PDB file of C-alpha atoms and ligand atoms in Angstrom:
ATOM      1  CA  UNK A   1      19.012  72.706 -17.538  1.00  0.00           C
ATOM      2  CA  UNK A   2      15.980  70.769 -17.859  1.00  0.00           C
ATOM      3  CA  UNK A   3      15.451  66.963 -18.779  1.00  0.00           C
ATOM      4  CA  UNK A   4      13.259  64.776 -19.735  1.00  0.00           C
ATOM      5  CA  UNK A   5      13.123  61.147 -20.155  1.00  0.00           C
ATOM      6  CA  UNK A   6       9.838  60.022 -21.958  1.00  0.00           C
ATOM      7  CA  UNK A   7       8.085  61.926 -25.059  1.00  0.00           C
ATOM      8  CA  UNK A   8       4.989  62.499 -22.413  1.00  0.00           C
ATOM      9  CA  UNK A   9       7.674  64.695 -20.148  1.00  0.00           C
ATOM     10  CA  UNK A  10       9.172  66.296 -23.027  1.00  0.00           C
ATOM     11  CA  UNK A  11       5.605  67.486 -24.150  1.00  0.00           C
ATOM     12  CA  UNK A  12       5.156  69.468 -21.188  1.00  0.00           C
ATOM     13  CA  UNK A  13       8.963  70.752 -20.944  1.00  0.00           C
ATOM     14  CA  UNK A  14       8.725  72.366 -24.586  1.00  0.00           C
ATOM     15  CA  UNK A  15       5.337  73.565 -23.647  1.00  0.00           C
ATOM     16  CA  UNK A  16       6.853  76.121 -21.639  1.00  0.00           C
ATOM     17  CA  UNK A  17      10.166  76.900 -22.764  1.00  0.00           C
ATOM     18  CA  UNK A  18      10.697  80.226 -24.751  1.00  0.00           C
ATOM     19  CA  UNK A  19      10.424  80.140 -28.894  1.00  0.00           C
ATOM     20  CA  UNK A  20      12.347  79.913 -31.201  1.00  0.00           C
ATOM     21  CA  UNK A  21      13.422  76.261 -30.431  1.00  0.00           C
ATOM     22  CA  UNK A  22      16.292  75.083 -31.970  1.00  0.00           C
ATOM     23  CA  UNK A  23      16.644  71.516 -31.826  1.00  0.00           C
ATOM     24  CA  UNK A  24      20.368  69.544 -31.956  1.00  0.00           C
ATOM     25  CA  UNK A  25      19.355  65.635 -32.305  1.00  0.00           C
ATOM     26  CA  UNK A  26      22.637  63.805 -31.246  1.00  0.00           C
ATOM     27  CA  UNK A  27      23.249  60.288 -30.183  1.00  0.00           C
ATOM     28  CA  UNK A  28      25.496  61.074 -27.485  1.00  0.00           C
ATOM     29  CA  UNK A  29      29.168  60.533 -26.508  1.00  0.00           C
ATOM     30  CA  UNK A  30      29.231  64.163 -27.456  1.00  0.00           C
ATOM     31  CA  UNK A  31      32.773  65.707 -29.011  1.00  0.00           C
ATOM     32  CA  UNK A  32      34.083  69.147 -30.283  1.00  0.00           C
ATOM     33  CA  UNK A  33      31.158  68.634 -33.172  1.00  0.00           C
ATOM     34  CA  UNK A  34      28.608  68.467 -31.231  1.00  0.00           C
ATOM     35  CA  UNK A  35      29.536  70.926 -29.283  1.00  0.00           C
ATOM     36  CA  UNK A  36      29.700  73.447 -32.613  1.00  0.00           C
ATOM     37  CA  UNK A  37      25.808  72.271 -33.672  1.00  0.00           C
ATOM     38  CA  UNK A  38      24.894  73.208 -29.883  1.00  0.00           C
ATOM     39  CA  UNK A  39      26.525  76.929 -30.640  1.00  0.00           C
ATOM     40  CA  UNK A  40      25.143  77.385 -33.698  1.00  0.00           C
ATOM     41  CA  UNK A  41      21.834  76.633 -32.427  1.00  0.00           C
ATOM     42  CA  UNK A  42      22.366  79.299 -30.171  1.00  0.00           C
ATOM     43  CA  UNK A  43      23.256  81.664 -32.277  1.00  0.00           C
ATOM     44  CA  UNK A  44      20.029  81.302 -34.140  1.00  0.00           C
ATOM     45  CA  UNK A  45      17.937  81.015 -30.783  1.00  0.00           C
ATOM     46  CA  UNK A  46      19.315  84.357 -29.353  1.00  0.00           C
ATOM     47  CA  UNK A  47      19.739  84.897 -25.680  1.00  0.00           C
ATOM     48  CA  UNK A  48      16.185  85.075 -25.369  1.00  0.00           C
ATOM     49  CA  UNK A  49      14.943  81.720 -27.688  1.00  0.00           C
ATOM     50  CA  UNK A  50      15.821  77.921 -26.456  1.00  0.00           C
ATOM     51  CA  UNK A  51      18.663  75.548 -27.304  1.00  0.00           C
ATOM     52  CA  UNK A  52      17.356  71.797 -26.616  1.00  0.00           C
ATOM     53  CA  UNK A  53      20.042  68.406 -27.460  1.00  0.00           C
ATOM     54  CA  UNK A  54      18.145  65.021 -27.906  1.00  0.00           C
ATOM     55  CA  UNK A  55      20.473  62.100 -26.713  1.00  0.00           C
ATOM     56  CA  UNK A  56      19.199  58.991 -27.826  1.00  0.00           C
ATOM     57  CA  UNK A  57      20.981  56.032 -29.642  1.00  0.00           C
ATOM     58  CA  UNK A  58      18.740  55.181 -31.995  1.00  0.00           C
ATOM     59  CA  UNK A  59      18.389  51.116 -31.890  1.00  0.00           C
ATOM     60  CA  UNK A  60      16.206  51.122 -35.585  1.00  0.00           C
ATOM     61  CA  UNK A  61      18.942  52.886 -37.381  1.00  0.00           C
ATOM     62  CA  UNK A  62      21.570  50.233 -36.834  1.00  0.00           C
ATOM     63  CA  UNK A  63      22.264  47.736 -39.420  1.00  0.00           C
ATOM     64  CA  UNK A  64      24.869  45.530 -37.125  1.00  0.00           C
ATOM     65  CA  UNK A  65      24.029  44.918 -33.243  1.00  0.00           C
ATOM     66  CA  UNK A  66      26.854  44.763 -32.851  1.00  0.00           C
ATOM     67  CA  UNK A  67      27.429  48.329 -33.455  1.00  0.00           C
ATOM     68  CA  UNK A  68      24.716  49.097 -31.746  1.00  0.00           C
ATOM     69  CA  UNK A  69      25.649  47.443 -28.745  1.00  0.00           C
ATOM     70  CA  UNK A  70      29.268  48.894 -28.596  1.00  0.00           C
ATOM     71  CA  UNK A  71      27.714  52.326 -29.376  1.00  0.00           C
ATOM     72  CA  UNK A  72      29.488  54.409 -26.557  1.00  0.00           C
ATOM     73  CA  UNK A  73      27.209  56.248 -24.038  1.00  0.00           C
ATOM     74  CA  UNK A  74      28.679  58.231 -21.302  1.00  0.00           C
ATOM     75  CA  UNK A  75      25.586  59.383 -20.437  1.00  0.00           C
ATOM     76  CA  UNK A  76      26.437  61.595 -17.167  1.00  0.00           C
ATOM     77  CA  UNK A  77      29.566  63.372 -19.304  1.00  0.00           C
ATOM     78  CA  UNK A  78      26.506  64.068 -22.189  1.00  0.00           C
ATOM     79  CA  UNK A  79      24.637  66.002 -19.645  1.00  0.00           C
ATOM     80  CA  UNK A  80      27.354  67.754 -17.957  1.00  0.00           C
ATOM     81  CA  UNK A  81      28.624  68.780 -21.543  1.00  0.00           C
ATOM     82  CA  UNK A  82      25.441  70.260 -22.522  1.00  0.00           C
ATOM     83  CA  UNK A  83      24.509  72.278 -18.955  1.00  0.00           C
ATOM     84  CA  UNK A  84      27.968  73.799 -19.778  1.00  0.00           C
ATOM     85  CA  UNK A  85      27.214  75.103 -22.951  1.00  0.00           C
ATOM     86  CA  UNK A  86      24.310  76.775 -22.079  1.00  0.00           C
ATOM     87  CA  UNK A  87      21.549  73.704 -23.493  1.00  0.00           C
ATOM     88  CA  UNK A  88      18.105  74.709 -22.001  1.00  0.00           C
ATOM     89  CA  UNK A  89      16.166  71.306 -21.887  1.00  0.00           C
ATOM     90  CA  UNK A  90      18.382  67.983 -22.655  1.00  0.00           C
ATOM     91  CA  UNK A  91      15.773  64.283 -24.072  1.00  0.00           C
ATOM     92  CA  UNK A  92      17.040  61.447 -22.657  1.00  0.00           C
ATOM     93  CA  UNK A  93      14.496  58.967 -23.592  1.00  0.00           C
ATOM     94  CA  UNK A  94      14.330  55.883 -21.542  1.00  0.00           C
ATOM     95  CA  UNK A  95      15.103  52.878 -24.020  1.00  0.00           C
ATOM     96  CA  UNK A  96      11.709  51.748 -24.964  1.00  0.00           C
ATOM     97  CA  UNK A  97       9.744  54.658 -24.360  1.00  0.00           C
ATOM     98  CA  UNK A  98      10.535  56.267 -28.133  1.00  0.00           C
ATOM     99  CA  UNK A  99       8.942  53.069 -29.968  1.00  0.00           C
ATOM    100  CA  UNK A 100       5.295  51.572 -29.595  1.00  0.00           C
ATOM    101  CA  UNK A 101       5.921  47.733 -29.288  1.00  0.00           C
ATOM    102  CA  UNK A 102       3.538  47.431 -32.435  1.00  0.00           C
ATOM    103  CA  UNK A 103       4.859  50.338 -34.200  1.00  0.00           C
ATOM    104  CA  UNK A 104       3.886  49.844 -37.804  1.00  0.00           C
ATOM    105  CA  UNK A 105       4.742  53.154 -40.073  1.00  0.00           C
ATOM    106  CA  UNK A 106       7.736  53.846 -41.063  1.00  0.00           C
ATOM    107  CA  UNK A 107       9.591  57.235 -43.017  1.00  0.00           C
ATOM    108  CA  UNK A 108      11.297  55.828 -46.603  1.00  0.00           C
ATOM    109  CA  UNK A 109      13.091  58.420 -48.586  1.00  0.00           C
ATOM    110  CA  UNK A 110      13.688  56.376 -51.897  1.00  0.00           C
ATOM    111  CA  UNK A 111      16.014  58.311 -53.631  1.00  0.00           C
ATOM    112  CA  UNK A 112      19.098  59.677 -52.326  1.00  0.00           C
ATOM    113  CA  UNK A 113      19.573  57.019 -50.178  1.00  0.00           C
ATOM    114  CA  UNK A 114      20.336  54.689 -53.088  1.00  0.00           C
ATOM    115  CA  UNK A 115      23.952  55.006 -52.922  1.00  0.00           C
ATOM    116  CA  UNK A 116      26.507  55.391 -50.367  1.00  0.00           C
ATOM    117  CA  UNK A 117      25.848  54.579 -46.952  1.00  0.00           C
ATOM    118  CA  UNK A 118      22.304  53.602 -47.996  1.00  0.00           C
ATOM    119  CA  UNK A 119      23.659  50.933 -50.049  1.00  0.00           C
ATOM    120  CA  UNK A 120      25.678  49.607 -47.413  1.00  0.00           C
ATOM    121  CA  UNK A 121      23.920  50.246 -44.569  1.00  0.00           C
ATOM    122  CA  UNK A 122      20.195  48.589 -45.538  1.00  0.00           C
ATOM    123  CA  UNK A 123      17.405  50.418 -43.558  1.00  0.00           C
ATOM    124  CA  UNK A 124      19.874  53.104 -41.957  1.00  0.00           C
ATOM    125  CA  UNK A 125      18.307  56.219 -43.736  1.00  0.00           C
ATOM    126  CA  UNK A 126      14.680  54.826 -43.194  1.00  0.00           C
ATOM    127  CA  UNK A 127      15.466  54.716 -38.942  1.00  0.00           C
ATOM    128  CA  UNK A 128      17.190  58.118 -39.626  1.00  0.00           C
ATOM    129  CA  UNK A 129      13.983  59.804 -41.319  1.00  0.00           C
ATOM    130  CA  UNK A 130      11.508  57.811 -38.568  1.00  0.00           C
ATOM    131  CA  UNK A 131      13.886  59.170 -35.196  1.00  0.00           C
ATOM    132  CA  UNK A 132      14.044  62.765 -36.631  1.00  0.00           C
ATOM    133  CA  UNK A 133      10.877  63.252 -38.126  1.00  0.00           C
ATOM    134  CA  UNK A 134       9.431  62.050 -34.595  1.00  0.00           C
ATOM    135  CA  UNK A 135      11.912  64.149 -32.752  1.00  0.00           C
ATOM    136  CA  UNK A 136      10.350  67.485 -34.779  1.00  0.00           C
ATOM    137  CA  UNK A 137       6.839  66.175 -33.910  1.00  0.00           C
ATOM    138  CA  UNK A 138       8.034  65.988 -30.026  1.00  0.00           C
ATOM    139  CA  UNK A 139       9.727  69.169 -30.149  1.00  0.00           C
ATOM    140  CA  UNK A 140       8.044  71.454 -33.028  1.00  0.00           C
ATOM    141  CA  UNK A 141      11.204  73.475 -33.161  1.00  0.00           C
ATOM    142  CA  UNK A 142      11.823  76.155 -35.522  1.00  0.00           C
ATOM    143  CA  UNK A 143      15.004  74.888 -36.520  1.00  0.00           C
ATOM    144  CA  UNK A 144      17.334  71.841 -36.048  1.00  0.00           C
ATOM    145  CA  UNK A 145      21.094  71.629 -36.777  1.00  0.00           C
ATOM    146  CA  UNK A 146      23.046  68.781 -38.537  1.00  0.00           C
ATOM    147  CA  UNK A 147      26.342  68.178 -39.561  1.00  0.00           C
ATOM    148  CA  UNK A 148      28.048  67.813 -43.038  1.00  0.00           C
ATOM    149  CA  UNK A 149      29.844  65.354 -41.746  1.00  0.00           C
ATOM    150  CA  UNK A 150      26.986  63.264 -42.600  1.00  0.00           C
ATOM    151  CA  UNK A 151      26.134  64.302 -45.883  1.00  0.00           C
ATOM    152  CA  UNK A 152      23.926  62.258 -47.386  1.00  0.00           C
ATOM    153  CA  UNK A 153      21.809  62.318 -44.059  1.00  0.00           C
ATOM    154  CA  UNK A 154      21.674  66.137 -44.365  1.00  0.00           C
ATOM    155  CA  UNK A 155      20.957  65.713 -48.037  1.00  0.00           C
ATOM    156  CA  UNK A 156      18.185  63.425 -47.120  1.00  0.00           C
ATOM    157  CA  UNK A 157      16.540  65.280 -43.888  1.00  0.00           C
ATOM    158  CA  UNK A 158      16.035  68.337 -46.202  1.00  0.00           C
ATOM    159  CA  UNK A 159      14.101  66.300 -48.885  1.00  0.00           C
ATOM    160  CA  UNK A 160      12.166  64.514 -46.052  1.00  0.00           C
ATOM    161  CA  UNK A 161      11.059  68.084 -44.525  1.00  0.00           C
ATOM    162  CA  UNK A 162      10.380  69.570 -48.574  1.00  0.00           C
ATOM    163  CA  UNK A 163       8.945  66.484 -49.501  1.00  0.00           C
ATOM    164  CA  UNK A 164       6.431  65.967 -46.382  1.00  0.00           C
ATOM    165  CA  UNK A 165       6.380  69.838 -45.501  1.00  0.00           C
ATOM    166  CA  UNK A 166       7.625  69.425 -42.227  1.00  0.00           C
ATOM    167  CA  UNK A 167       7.429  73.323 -40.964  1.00  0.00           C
ATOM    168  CA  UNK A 168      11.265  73.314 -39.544  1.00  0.00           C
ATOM    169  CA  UNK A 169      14.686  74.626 -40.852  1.00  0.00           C
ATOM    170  CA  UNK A 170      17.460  72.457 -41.179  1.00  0.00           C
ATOM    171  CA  UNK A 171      20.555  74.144 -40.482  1.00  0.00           C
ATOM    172  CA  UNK A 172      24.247  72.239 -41.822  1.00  0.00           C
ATOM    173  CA  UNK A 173      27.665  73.113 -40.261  1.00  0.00           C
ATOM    174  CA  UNK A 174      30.927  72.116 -42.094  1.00  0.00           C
ATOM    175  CA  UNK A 175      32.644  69.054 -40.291  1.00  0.00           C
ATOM    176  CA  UNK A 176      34.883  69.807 -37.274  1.00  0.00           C
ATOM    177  CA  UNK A 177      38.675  67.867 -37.124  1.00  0.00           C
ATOM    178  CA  UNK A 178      40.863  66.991 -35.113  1.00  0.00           C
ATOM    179  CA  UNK A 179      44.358  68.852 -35.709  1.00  0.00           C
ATOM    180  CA  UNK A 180      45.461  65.512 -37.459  1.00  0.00           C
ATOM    181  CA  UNK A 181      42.277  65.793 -39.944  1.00  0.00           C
ATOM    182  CA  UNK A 182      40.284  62.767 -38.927  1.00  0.00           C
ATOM    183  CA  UNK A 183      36.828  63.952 -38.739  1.00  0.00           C
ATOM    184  CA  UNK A 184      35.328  63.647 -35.187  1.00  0.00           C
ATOM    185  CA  UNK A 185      33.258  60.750 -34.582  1.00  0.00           C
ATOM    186  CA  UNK A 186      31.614  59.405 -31.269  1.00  0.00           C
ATOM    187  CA  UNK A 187      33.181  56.345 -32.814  1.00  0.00           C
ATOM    188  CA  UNK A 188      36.642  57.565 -32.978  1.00  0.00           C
ATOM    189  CA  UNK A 189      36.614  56.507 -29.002  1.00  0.00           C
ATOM    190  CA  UNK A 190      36.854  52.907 -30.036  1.00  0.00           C
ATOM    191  CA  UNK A 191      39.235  52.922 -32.246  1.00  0.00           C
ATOM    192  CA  UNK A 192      43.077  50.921 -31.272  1.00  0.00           C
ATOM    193  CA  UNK A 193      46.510  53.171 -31.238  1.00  0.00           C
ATOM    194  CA  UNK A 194      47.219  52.130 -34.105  1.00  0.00           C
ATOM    195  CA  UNK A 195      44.493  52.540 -35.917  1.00  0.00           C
ATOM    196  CA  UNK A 196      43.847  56.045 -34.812  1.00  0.00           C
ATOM    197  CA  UNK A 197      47.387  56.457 -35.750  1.00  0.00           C
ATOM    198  CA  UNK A 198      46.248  55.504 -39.363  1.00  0.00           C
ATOM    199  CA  UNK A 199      42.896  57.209 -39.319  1.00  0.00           C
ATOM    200  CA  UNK A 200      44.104  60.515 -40.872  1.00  0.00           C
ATOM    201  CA  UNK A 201      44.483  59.023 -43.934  1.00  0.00           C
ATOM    202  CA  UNK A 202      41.147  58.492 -45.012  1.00  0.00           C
ATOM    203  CA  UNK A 203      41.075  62.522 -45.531  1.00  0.00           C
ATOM    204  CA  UNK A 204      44.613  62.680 -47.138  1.00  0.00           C
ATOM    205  CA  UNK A 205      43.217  60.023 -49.553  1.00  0.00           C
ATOM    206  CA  UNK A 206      39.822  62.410 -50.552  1.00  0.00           C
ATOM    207  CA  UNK A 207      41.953  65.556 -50.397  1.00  0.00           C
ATOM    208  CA  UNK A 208      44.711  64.066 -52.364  1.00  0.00           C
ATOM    209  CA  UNK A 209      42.425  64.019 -55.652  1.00  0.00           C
ATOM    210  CA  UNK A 210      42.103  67.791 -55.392  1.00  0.00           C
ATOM    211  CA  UNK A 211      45.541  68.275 -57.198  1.00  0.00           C
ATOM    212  CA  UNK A 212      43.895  66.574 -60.128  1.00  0.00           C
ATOM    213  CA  UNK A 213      41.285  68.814 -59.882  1.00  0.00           C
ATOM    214  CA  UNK A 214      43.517  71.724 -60.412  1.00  0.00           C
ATOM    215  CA  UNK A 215      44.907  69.888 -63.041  1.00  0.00           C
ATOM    216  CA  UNK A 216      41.643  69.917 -64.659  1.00  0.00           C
ATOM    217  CA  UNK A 217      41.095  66.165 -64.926  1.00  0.00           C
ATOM    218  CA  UNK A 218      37.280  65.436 -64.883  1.00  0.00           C
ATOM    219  CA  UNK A 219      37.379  61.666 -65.725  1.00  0.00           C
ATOM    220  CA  UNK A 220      35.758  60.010 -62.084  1.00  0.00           C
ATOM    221  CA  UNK A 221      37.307  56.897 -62.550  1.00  0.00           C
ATOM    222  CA  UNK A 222      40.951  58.837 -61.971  1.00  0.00           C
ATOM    223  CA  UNK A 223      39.907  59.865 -58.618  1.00  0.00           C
ATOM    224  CA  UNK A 224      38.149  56.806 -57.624  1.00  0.00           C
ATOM    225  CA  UNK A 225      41.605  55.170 -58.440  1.00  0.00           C
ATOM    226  CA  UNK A 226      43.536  57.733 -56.711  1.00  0.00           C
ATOM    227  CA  UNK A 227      41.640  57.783 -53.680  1.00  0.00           C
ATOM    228  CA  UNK A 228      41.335  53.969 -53.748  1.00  0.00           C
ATOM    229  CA  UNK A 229      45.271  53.273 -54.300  1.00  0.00           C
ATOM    230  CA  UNK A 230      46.291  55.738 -51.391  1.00  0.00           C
ATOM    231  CA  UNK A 231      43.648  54.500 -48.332  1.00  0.00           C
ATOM    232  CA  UNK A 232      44.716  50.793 -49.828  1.00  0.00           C
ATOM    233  CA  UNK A 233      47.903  51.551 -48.617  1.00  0.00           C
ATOM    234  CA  UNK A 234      46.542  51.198 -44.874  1.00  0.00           C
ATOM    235  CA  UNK A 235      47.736  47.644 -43.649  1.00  0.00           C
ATOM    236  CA  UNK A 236      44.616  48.331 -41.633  1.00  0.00           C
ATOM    237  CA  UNK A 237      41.444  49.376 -43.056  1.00  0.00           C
ATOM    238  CA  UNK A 238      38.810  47.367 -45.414  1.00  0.00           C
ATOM    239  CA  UNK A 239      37.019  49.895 -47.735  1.00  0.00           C
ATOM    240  CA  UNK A 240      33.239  49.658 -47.330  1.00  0.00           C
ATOM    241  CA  UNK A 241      32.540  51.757 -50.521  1.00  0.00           C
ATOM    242  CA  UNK A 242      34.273  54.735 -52.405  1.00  0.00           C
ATOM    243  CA  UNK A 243      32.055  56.300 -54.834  1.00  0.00           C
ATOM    244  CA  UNK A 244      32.194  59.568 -56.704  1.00  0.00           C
ATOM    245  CA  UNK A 245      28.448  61.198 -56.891  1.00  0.00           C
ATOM    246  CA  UNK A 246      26.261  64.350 -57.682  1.00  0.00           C
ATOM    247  CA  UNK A 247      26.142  67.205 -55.175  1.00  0.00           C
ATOM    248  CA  UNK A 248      22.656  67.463 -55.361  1.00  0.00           C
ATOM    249  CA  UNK A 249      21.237  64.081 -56.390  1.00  0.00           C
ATOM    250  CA  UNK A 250      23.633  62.324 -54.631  1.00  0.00           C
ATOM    251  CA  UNK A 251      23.522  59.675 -58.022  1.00  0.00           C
ATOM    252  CA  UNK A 252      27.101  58.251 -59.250  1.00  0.00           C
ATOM    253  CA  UNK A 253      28.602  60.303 -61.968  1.00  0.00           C
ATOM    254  CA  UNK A 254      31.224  59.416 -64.369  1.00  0.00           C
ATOM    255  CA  UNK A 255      32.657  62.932 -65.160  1.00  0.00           C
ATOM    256  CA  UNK A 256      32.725  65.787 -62.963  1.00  0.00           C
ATOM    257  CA  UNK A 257      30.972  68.570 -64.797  1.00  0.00           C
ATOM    258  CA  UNK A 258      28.764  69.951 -61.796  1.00  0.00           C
ATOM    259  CA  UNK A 259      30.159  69.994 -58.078  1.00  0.00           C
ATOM    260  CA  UNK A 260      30.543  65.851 -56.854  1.00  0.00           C
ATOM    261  CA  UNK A 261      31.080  64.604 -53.622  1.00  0.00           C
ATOM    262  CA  UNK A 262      33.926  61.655 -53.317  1.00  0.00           C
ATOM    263  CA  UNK A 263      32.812  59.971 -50.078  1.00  0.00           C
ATOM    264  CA  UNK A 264      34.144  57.021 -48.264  1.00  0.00           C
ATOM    265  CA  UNK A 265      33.344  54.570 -45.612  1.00  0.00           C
ATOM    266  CA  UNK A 266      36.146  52.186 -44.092  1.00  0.00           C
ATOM    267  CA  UNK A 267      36.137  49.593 -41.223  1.00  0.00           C
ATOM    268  CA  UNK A 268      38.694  49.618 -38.698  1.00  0.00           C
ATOM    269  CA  UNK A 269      38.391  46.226 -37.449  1.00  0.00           C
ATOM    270  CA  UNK A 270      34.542  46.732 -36.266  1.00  0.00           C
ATOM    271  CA  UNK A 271      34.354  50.555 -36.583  1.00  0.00           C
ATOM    272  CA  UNK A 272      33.039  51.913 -39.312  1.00  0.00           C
ATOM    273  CA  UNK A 273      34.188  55.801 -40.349  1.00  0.00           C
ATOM    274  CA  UNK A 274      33.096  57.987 -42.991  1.00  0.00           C
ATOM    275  CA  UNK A 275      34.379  61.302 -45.003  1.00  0.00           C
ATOM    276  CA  UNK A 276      34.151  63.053 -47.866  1.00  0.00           C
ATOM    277  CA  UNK A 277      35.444  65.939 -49.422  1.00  0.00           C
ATOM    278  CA  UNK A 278      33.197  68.272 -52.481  1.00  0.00           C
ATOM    279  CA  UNK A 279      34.748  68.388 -55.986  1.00  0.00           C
ATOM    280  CA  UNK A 280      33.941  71.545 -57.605  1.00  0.00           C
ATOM    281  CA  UNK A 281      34.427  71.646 -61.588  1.00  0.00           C
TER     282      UNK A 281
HETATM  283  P1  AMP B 301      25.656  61.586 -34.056  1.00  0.00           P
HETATM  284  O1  AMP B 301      25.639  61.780 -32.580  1.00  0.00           O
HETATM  285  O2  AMP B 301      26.925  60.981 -34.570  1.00  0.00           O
HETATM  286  O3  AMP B 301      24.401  60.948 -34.604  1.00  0.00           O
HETATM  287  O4  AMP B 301      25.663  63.037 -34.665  1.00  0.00           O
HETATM  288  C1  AMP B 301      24.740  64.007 -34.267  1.00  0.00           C
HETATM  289  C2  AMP B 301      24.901  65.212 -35.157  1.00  0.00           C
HETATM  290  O5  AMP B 301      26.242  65.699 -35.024  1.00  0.00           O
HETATM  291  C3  AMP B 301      24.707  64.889 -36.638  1.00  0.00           C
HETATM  292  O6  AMP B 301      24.019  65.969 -37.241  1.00  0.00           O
HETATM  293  C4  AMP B 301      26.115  64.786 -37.152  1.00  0.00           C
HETATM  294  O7  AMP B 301      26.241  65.091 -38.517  1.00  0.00           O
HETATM  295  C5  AMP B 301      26.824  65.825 -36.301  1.00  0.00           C
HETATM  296  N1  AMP B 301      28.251  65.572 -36.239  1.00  0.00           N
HETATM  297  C6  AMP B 301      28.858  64.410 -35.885  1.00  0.00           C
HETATM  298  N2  AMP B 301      30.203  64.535 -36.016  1.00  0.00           N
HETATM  299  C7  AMP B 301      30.449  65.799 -36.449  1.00  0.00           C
HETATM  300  C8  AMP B 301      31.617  66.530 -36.785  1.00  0.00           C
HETATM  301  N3  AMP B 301      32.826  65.984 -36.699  1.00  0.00           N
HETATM  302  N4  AMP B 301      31.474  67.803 -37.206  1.00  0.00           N
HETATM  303  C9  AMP B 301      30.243  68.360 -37.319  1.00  0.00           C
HETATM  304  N5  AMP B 301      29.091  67.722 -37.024  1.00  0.00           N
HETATM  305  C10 AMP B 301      29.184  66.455 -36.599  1.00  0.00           C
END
């Protein structure tokens, strides 16, 4: 496996590395859904095409130092993780060497990141769009994979590459679990015992509205309350928001006529999870 540390390396690394390219940005402190984005970008490569994973925590995407600073980063696991599944060229850049001291442009997406995490999290989608759009210009692949897990990310990096015709594919993959149903997370590392112990319940909460579904209740407010009541029952975790939006626009609704997405984000103490789960009418 091949790595590079500054953009100026990676230039000449992807300069010789057989196309297609199919890029997996990650932050690190890879898990089991990482791991799935790396396969699937293999898939699409073929034997013959490249599989390249960018590690890199991104420090303008982070709304709490904090978080930043606790942001795990088992750096030498990272690498052995990806030489094991079969990544051709791993980006470590060098802290610093991503951002011009005097960097003044920056990538805004002014829409779908009006709600949800973008409401919480001020300035989080607009280091998002900068990092990736930056990572395509380093790496011109032909395709990059993403998670659902982060939805509204997803959501957003495919307006971002419609809306500024940005000439690469971006490929989702459903969320992977662990056998408990908490949704993988670098973060899940940091959590206590007993919140981990708790941490399942954030997807029993979104899945537990489904039965109304099947009811045929449409009225948002219902599952909002639902939802709400059930993860309020956690002696533990502090709701950051609950909202009930639009699929596509990713704008609150009030009735669910067209598919919806109920997503969540709660704090654990410090560490902030999300989830959601699609409603379809
Ligand atoms: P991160 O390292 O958390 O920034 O995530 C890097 C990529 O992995 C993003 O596209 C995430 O959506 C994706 N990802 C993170 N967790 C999961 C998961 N549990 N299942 C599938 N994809 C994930």
């Amino acid at each position: 496996m091949r790595t590079a540390d500054t953009p100026e390396k990676l230039r000449l690394q992807v300069a010789d590395l057989p196309r297609p390219l199919i890029l997996v940005p990650t932050m690190g402190a890879l898990h089991q859904g990482h791991l799935a984005l790396i396969r699937k970008a293999r898939e699409i490569a073929g034997s013959t095409g490249s599989v390249a994973v960018s590690i890199f925590v991104n420090p303008i995407q982070f709304d709490r130092p904090a978080d930043l600073a606790a942001y795990p980063r088992p750096l030498a696991d990272d690498l052995a993780q990806c030489q094991a599944a079969g990544v051709d060229l791993a980006f470590v850049p060098a802290s610093g060497s991503m951002y011009y001291p005097d960097r003044s442009v920056t990538v805004t997406e002014t829409l779908l990141s009006k709600h949800l995490c973008g409401a919480t999290r001020p300035g989080h989608f607009d280091g998002v769009c900068t990092v990736v759009l930056k990572l395509f210009n380093l790496f011109q692949p032909e395709a990059a994979v993403f998670g659902e897990k982060d939805f509204q990310q997803l959501a957003i990096l495919r307006r971002m590459t419609r809306d500024l015709d940005v000439p690469v594919e971006v490929v989702g993959l459903p969320t992977v679990r662990e056998p408990d149903g908490l949704a993988m997370s670098s973060r899940n590392v940091r959590l206590t015992a007993e919140h981990r112990a708790d941490a399942p319940r954030i997807q029993r909460a979104l899945q537990g509205v489904l039965s109304l579904l099947r009811c045929g209740e449409r009225s948002g407010d219902l599952f909002l309350a639902r939802a709400r009541k059930h993860l309020e029952e956690s002696p533990f975790l502090r709701i950051d928001y609950l909202e009930l939006v639009d699929a596509e626009t990713l704008q609150p609704v009030g009735r669910i006529q067209r598919p919806a997405v109920l997503a969540t984000a709660v704090f654990y103490g410090d560490v902030r999870l999300i989830d959601h789960v699609t409603l379809c009418p």
